[in-house]
């Protein structure tokens, strides 16, 4: 299994907008900080999802609609 630092290499051609890749977000409920590292598809539903990595190195997947529904707040402002 690739190391967490390889996550960006694994998702380099996933179709994620380069302006979103690498942005940091904070989960409003838990306060956790995450960085978007890629995009994938949920096998069971076919939904597009963001791959995001926590400060502990764990990589998570969440459907894009859920990620953008207000439960995460962007930390990287233009």
Short mmCIF file of C-alpha atoms in Angstrom, two decimals:
data_model
loop_
_atom_site.label_atom_id
_atom_site.label_comp_id
_atom_site.label_asym_id
_atom_site.label_seq_id
_atom_site.Cartn_x
_atom_site.Cartn_y
_atom_site.Cartn_z
CA UNK A 1 0.00 0.00 0.00
CA UNK A 2 1.44 3.41 -0.93
CA UNK A 3 2.50 5.77 1.83
CA UNK A 4 0.20 8.75 2.54
CA UNK A 5 2.71 11.14 1.00
CA UNK A 6 2.13 9.33 -2.31
CA UNK A 7 -1.59 10.24 -2.37
CA UNK A 8 -1.08 13.21 -4.68
CA UNK A 9 0.86 11.06 -7.18
CA UNK A 10 -1.86 8.39 -7.14
CA UNK A 11 -4.56 10.91 -8.06
CA UNK A 12 -2.69 13.13 -10.50
CA UNK A 13 -5.04 12.30 -13.41
CA UNK A 14 -8.33 12.05 -11.50
CA UNK A 15 -9.98 15.11 -13.08
CA UNK A 16 -9.91 17.20 -9.91
CA UNK A 17 -9.81 20.94 -10.57
CA UNK A 18 -6.21 22.05 -9.83
CA UNK A 19 -7.61 25.04 -7.90
CA UNK A 20 -9.15 22.62 -5.35
CA UNK A 21 -6.30 20.12 -5.05
CA UNK A 22 -4.24 20.83 -1.95
CA UNK A 23 -6.74 23.21 -0.34
CA UNK A 24 -7.23 22.89 3.41
CA UNK A 25 -10.63 22.49 5.07
CA UNK A 26 -11.82 22.30 8.67
CA UNK A 27 -14.62 19.98 9.77
CA UNK A 28 -17.08 22.23 11.61
CA UNK A 29 -18.16 19.59 14.16
CA UNK A 30 -14.83 17.96 15.06
CA UNK A 31 -12.43 20.79 14.22
CA UNK A 32 -10.23 18.38 12.23
CA UNK A 33 -8.07 19.87 9.48
CA UNK A 34 -7.94 18.12 6.10
CA UNK A 35 -6.31 18.65 2.70
CA UNK A 36 -8.04 17.61 -0.53
CA UNK A 37 -5.70 15.23 -2.36
CA UNK A 38 -7.85 13.82 -5.15
CA UNK A 39 -11.15 12.66 -6.48
CA UNK A 40 -12.61 9.17 -6.82
CA UNK A 41 -15.89 7.37 -7.39
CA UNK A 42 -17.82 5.52 -4.67
CA UNK A 43 -18.15 1.94 -5.94
CA UNK A 44 -21.55 1.21 -4.37
CA UNK A 45 -23.31 4.34 -5.68
CA UNK A 46 -21.20 5.67 -8.55
CA UNK A 47 -21.06 9.08 -6.85
CA UNK A 48 -17.99 11.25 -7.32
CA UNK A 49 -16.13 11.82 -4.07
CA UNK A 50 -13.26 13.86 -2.73
CA UNK A 51 -10.23 12.12 -1.26
CA UNK A 52 -8.99 14.13 1.69
CA UNK A 53 -6.13 13.59 4.10
CA UNK A 54 -6.10 14.37 7.81
CA UNK A 55 -3.16 15.71 9.74
CA UNK A 56 -2.50 12.17 11.00
CA UNK A 57 -2.00 10.96 7.40
CA UNK A 58 -5.29 9.03 7.15
CA UNK A 59 -6.96 9.38 3.74
CA UNK A 60 -10.75 9.57 3.67
CA UNK A 61 -13.35 9.61 0.88
CA UNK A 62 -16.63 11.51 1.03
CA UNK A 63 -19.17 12.19 -1.73
CA UNK A 64 -18.60 15.68 -3.16
CA UNK A 65 -22.15 16.77 -2.27
CA UNK A 66 -21.65 15.84 1.38
CA UNK A 67 -18.24 17.47 1.52
CA UNK A 68 -19.62 20.75 0.15
CA UNK A 69 -22.89 20.77 2.15
CA UNK A 70 -21.49 23.01 4.87
CA UNK A 71 -19.95 20.45 7.21
CA UNK A 72 -16.45 21.58 6.08
CA UNK A 73 -15.21 25.16 6.02
CA UNK A 74 -12.43 26.23 3.62
CA UNK A 75 -9.27 27.49 5.31
CA UNK A 76 -7.46 28.53 2.14
CA UNK A 77 -9.06 31.75 0.94
CA UNK A 78 -8.05 33.54 -2.25
#
